Amino acid sequence: MPNSTINNVLWTAYQKGQTIIPFGNVATYIPELGKARKNALGVTMLTKDGRIFELGDTDTRFTIQSISKVISLIVALETFGISTVFDRVGMEPSGEAFNSLVELDLNSNKPYNPMINSGAITIASMLLGHADFESMLEKTRALCHDPEIDLNEEVYASETANMSRNKSIAYLLESKDIIYNDVDESLELYTKMCSLNVTTKSLANLGIILAMDGLDPATGQQVIRKRVCETVKTIMLTCGMYDGSGEFAVRVGMPSKSGVGGGLLSVADDKVGIGIYGPSLDEKGNCIAGRPILEYLSKMLRLHIFDPDDIVTGMAE
Ligand code: GLU
């Protein structure tokens, strides 16, 4: 498909996202996130043949927040293998908010999935001893092709001073004997991973590697195992958009993961990696502009997971 057509589609998608921004709100439960410019909006699309399409606030750095759960899951799966990880964390959507404790307390002896806070804190506790913050930072920089990713000290301090809920989750995990290291150190690694500063382009780079089942199209190297990528993408599709994951999967049909900093990572298998930034969030904590943007891109560029045609980089060009 010619670049001009893709740029036109992206332009319309962007307008659709912009019109809905006023109906959302920036997150304030981490006070530092409340300083974000509500109207900011950026989109980066990377195709497997190396083309880049961008619009809006694509140079703005924002904290990755829950999208780091994807990276932590990748490292955990590579380190421990699929069966050990899923012995300790489930594979099911929780149907509850990302920071909920109820389903863990009442119904389960393991977190429902690795994309909610309880699951990600358990994963962080598993990683300690095998990885530390520095090695996780290096891994993030490598997968995002972005050596400038660093800890946002202000956001990290702000979340650390306001994380009663995550502490409650971590101690509930400990009470059930399903945290595998010191509670405070596990929370520290989890929170630091959430506080890494990225751009839409960093996320799009991670997205295209996942889209290519771990083969980095920029270097030709296999950087994540194929089976790990398949697993991570499936969890993203079923659990990546919190309790909005089902509707998102139907309408957009791309494995995705959002973060309360306004980031959104989306993957069109074997085609495209997408990074979005829009800190105005919907009531579930997802970037509110993300869905209309991705729904339109999915429809016009045929990116839905169950649409086999590749009109972006494939036969129809
Ligand atoms: N650091 C945030 C928290 O633990 C991440 C939440 C999110 O992005 O979903 O609440």
Tab-separated table of C-alpha atoms in Angstrom, residues 37-297:
chain	number	residue	atom	x	y	z
A	37	ARG	CA	-1.204	17.654	29.155
A	38	LYS	CA	-4.640	16.164	28.674
A	39	ASN	CA	-4.827	17.004	24.955
A	40	ALA	CA	-1.516	15.391	24.068
A	41	LEU	CA	-1.844	12.729	21.399
A	42	GLY	CA	0.801	10.893	19.401
A	43	VAL	CA	0.792	7.812	17.193
A	44	THR	CA	3.723	5.892	15.677
A	45	MET	CA	3.267	2.947	13.310
A	46	LEU	CA	6.191	0.790	12.223
A	47	THR	CA	5.764	-1.726	9.431
A	48	LYS	CA	7.743	-4.929	9.079
A	49	ASP	CA	9.393	-3.539	5.952
A	50	GLY	CA	10.789	-0.675	8.033
A	51	ARG	CA	8.457	2.176	7.124
A	52	ILE	CA	7.453	4.579	9.865
A	53	PHE	CA	4.241	6.630	10.001
A	54	GLU	CA	3.869	9.180	12.772
A	55	LEU	CA	1.565	11.963	13.848
A	56	GLY	CA	1.349	14.322	16.830
A	57	ASP	CA	3.245	14.089	20.108
A	58	THR	CA	5.647	11.339	19.170
A	59	ASP	CA	8.703	12.870	20.883
A	60	THR	CA	7.037	13.389	24.252
A	61	ARG	CA	8.358	11.096	26.970
A	62	PHE	CA	5.794	9.521	29.300
A	63	THR	CA	5.968	6.694	31.795
A	64	ILE	CA	5.365	3.235	30.422
A	65	GLN	CA	3.331	2.156	33.489
A	66	SER	CA	1.531	-1.138	32.918
A	67	ILE	CA	2.999	-1.694	29.465
A	68	SER	CA	6.124	-2.711	31.395
A	69	LYS	CA	4.115	-5.794	32.409
A	70	VAL	CA	4.634	-7.058	28.863
A	71	ILE	CA	8.413	-6.735	29.179
A	72	SER	CA	8.495	-8.340	32.620
A	73	LEU	CA	6.383	-11.219	31.336
A	74	ILE	CA	8.730	-11.706	28.368
A	75	VAL	CA	11.753	-11.860	30.669
A	76	ALA	CA	9.969	-14.192	33.120
A	77	LEU	CA	8.923	-16.574	30.336
A	78	GLU	CA	12.428	-16.568	28.878
A	79	THR	CA	13.943	-17.158	32.327
A	80	PHE	CA	11.612	-19.717	33.902
A	81	GLY	CA	9.661	-21.213	30.999
A	82	ILE	CA	5.952	-21.141	30.332
A	83	SER	CA	4.810	-23.825	32.771
A	84	THR	CA	6.609	-22.410	35.816
A	85	VAL	CA	5.299	-18.895	35.173
A	86	PHE	CA	1.710	-20.038	34.697
A	87	ASP	CA	1.878	-22.328	37.710
A	88	ARG	CA	2.263	-19.134	39.696
A	89	VAL	CA	0.153	-16.626	37.747
A	90	GLY	CA	-3.056	-17.462	35.854
A	91	MET	CA	-4.057	-16.895	32.240
A	92	GLU	CA	-7.617	-15.686	32.770
A	93	PRO	CA	-9.101	-12.200	32.460
A	94	SER	CA	-10.139	-11.051	35.922
A	95	GLY	CA	-13.138	-8.951	34.914
A	96	GLU	CA	-12.092	-6.545	37.665
A	97	ALA	CA	-10.059	-3.331	37.733
A	98	PHE	CA	-6.283	-3.573	37.297
A	99	ASN	CA	-5.617	-2.851	40.962
A	100	SER	CA	-8.399	-4.920	42.448
A	101	LEU	CA	-7.856	-7.355	45.322
A	102	VAL	CA	-11.293	-8.904	45.567
A	103	GLU	CA	-11.020	-11.696	43.039
A	104	LEU	CA	-7.597	-12.631	44.395
A	105	ASP	CA	-8.834	-12.671	47.956
A	106	LEU	CA	-12.131	-14.450	47.411
A	107	ASN	CA	-11.705	-16.765	44.451
A	108	SER	CA	-8.129	-17.662	43.817
A	109	ASN	CA	-4.816	-18.730	45.188
A	110	LYS	CA	-2.924	-17.144	42.364
A	111	PRO	CA	-3.273	-13.829	40.538
A	112	TYR	CA	-5.640	-14.093	37.572
A	113	ASN	CA	-3.115	-12.965	34.951
A	114	PRO	CA	0.223	-11.148	34.534
A	115	MET	CA	-1.339	-7.962	33.102
A	116	ILE	CA	-2.991	-6.850	36.349
A	117	ASN	CA	-1.089	-5.477	39.319
A	118	SER	CA	-1.275	-8.613	41.474
A	119	GLY	CA	0.091	-10.761	38.647
A	120	ALA	CA	2.834	-8.296	37.762
A	121	ILE	CA	3.962	-7.938	41.387
A	122	THR	CA	4.218	-11.726	41.597
A	123	ILE	CA	6.232	-11.733	38.349
A	124	ALA	CA	8.532	-9.008	39.738
A	125	SER	CA	9.087	-11.100	42.866
A	126	MET	CA	10.032	-14.079	40.681
A	127	LEU	CA	12.465	-11.997	38.643
A	128	LEU	CA	14.412	-10.773	41.696
A	129	GLY	CA	17.553	-12.810	42.030
A	130	HIS	CA	17.589	-13.490	38.272
A	131	ALA	CA	17.265	-9.902	37.093
A	132	ASP	CA	17.602	-6.535	38.757
A	133	PHE	CA	16.385	-3.095	37.789
A	134	GLU	CA	19.531	-2.335	35.775
A	135	SER	CA	19.259	-5.488	33.673
A	136	MET	CA	15.519	-4.915	33.145
A	137	LEU	CA	16.270	-1.339	32.055
A	138	GLU	CA	18.848	-2.595	29.553
A	139	LYS	CA	16.368	-5.166	28.232
A	140	THR	CA	13.719	-2.475	27.829
A	141	ARG	CA	16.122	-0.189	25.983
A	142	ALA	CA	17.100	-3.027	23.663
A	143	LEU	CA	13.561	-4.175	22.859
A	144	CYS	CA	12.429	-0.584	22.314
A	145	HIS	CA	15.561	0.415	20.344
A	146	ASP	CA	15.738	3.391	22.647
A	147	PRO	CA	18.934	3.935	24.693
A	148	GLU	CA	17.432	7.074	26.221
A	149	ILE	CA	14.841	5.232	28.259
A	150	ASP	CA	15.468	5.990	31.923
A	151	LEU	CA	13.795	6.087	35.289
A	152	ASN	CA	11.451	9.031	35.729
A	153	GLU	CA	12.470	9.906	39.276
A	154	GLU	CA	9.507	12.220	39.886
A	155	VAL	CA	6.894	9.649	38.862
A	156	TYR	CA	8.705	6.906	40.760
A	157	ALA	CA	8.800	9.013	43.943
A	158	SER	CA	5.185	10.046	43.470
A	159	GLU	CA	3.963	6.472	43.073
A	160	THR	CA	6.113	5.206	45.932
A	161	ALA	CA	4.550	7.790	48.221
A	162	ASN	CA	1.050	6.788	47.099
A	163	MET	CA	0.989	3.050	46.725
A	164	SER	CA	-1.089	1.825	49.626
A	165	ARG	CA	-3.148	-0.236	47.236
A	166	ASN	CA	-0.212	-2.028	45.647
A	167	LYS	CA	1.218	-2.626	49.140
A	168	SER	CA	-2.098	-4.189	50.123
A	169	ILE	CA	-1.967	-6.427	47.056
A	170	ALA	CA	1.634	-7.434	47.781
A	171	TYR	CA	0.891	-8.303	51.405
A	172	LEU	CA	-2.216	-10.225	50.376
A	173	LEU	CA	0.028	-12.181	47.998
A	174	GLU	CA	2.435	-12.791	50.852
A	175	SER	CA	-0.388	-13.974	53.117
A	176	LYS	CA	-1.260	-16.549	50.461
A	177	ASP	CA	2.373	-17.540	50.054
A	178	ILE	CA	2.449	-16.501	46.405
A	179	ILE	CA	5.138	-13.867	46.461
A	180	TYR	CA	8.614	-15.244	45.887
A	181	ASN	CA	10.881	-12.617	47.389
A	182	ASP	CA	10.946	-9.750	49.811
A	183	VAL	CA	7.694	-7.784	49.520
A	184	ASP	CA	9.272	-4.319	49.524
A	185	GLU	CA	11.963	-5.257	47.005
A	186	SER	CA	9.334	-6.804	44.735
A	187	LEU	CA	7.248	-3.639	44.916
A	188	GLU	CA	10.327	-1.517	44.237
A	189	LEU	CA	11.198	-3.437	41.053
A	190	TYR	CA	7.569	-3.406	39.911
A	191	THR	CA	7.207	0.353	40.517
A	192	LYS	CA	10.532	1.229	38.903
A	193	MET	CA	9.585	-0.734	35.783
A	194	CYS	CA	6.336	1.267	35.632
A	195	SER	CA	8.293	4.535	35.903
A	196	LEU	CA	10.418	4.191	32.763
A	197	ASN	CA	10.155	7.064	30.316
A	198	VAL	CA	9.314	6.012	26.757
A	199	THR	CA	7.965	7.525	23.537
A	200	THR	CA	5.418	6.211	21.043
A	201	LYS	CA	8.325	5.145	18.860
A	202	SER	CA	9.863	3.034	21.647
A	203	LEU	CA	6.535	1.217	21.985
A	204	ALA	CA	6.165	0.758	18.224
A	205	ASN	CA	9.630	-0.854	18.139
A	206	LEU	CA	8.629	-3.324	20.837
A	207	GLY	CA	5.392	-3.873	18.918
A	208	ILE	CA	7.028	-4.778	15.633
A	209	ILE	CA	9.343	-7.291	17.360
A	210	LEU	CA	6.287	-8.965	18.911
A	211	ALA	CA	4.486	-8.809	15.559
A	212	MET	CA	7.410	-10.656	13.977
A	213	ASP	CA	7.399	-13.351	16.679
A	214	GLY	CA	10.629	-12.148	18.212
A	215	LEU	CA	12.594	-11.514	15.034
A	216	ASP	CA	13.803	-7.932	15.133
A	217	PRO	CA	13.304	-6.672	11.566
A	218	ALA	CA	15.865	-3.910	12.101
A	219	THR	CA	18.720	-6.306	12.914
A	220	GLY	CA	17.520	-9.665	11.562
A	221	GLN	CA	18.160	-11.219	14.986
A	222	GLN	CA	15.801	-13.432	16.958
A	223	VAL	CA	15.624	-11.545	20.268
A	224	ILE	CA	12.626	-13.291	21.883
A	225	ARG	CA	11.622	-16.916	21.389
A	226	LYS	CA	8.658	-17.434	19.060
A	227	ARG	CA	6.672	-19.438	21.610
A	228	VAL	CA	7.183	-16.699	24.214
A	229	CYS	CA	5.899	-14.067	21.762
A	230	GLU	CA	2.827	-16.146	20.929
A	231	THR	CA	2.060	-16.532	24.618
A	232	VAL	CA	2.565	-12.852	25.419
A	233	LYS	CA	0.390	-11.729	22.488
A	234	THR	CA	-2.398	-14.071	23.509
A	235	ILE	CA	-2.351	-12.738	27.074
A	236	MET	CA	-2.335	-9.176	25.701
A	237	LEU	CA	-5.355	-9.946	23.523
A	238	THR	CA	-7.380	-11.471	26.358
A	239	CYS	CA	-6.180	-9.399	29.330
A	240	GLY	CA	-4.192	-6.380	28.074
A	241	MET	CA	-6.917	-3.747	28.187
A	242	TYR	CA	-8.044	-4.448	31.751
A	243	ASP	CA	-11.739	-5.199	32.040
A	244	GLY	CA	-12.265	-3.691	28.579
A	245	SER	CA	-10.247	-6.440	26.886
A	246	GLY	CA	-13.160	-8.369	25.359
A	247	GLU	CA	-14.739	-5.444	23.561
A	248	PHE	CA	-11.320	-4.229	22.463
A	249	ALA	CA	-10.486	-7.639	21.010
A	250	VAL	CA	-13.726	-7.683	19.024
A	251	ARG	CA	-13.573	-4.119	17.722
A	252	VAL	CA	-9.817	-3.718	17.207
A	253	GLY	CA	-8.550	-7.289	17.052
A	254	MET	CA	-4.934	-6.491	17.914
A	255	PRO	CA	-3.091	-7.714	21.007
A	256	SER	CA	-2.647	-4.512	23.023
A	257	LYS	CA	-1.514	-3.257	26.390
A	258	SER	CA	-2.325	0.064	27.976
A	259	GLY	CA	-0.804	2.002	30.852
A	260	VAL	CA	-2.260	4.712	33.083
A	261	GLY	CA	0.438	7.108	31.863
A	262	GLY	CA	-1.509	7.194	28.584
A	263	GLY	CA	0.620	4.748	26.621
A	264	LEU	CA	-0.807	2.049	24.401
A	265	LEU	CA	1.088	-0.724	22.621
A	266	SER	CA	-0.631	-2.607	19.795
A	267	VAL	CA	0.521	-5.438	17.592
A	268	ALA	CA	-0.817	-6.448	14.189
A	269	ASP	CA	0.635	-9.886	13.673
A	270	ASP	CA	3.271	-10.110	10.946
A	271	LYS	CA	2.409	-6.563	9.848
A	272	VAL	CA	2.740	-3.558	12.133
A	273	GLY	CA	3.776	-2.358	15.610
A	274	ILE	CA	1.929	0.659	16.999
A	275	GLY	CA	2.660	3.008	19.907
A	276	ILE	CA	0.123	5.598	21.068
A	277	TYR	CA	0.335	8.311	23.719
A	278	GLY	CA	-2.763	10.037	25.029
A	279	PRO	CA	-2.958	10.636	28.788
A	280	SER	CA	-6.707	11.301	28.777
A	281	LEU	CA	-8.052	7.950	30.022
A	282	ASP	CA	-11.454	6.285	29.883
A	283	GLU	CA	-13.182	4.961	33.001
A	284	LYS	CA	-11.286	1.660	32.814
A	285	GLY	CA	-7.873	3.358	32.734
A	286	ASN	CA	-7.194	2.981	29.002
A	287	CYS	CA	-6.088	5.851	26.726
A	288	ILE	CA	-9.496	7.090	25.593
A	289	ALA	CA	-8.332	8.081	22.101
A	290	GLY	CA	-6.749	4.690	21.577
A	291	ARG	CA	-9.810	2.687	20.723
A	292	PRO	CA	-11.239	4.890	17.962
A	293	ILE	CA	-7.765	5.291	16.485
A	294	LEU	CA	-7.007	1.577	16.492
A	295	GLU	CA	-10.496	0.596	15.418
A	296	TYR	CA	-10.195	2.798	12.349
A	297	LEU	CA	-6.638	1.678	11.545
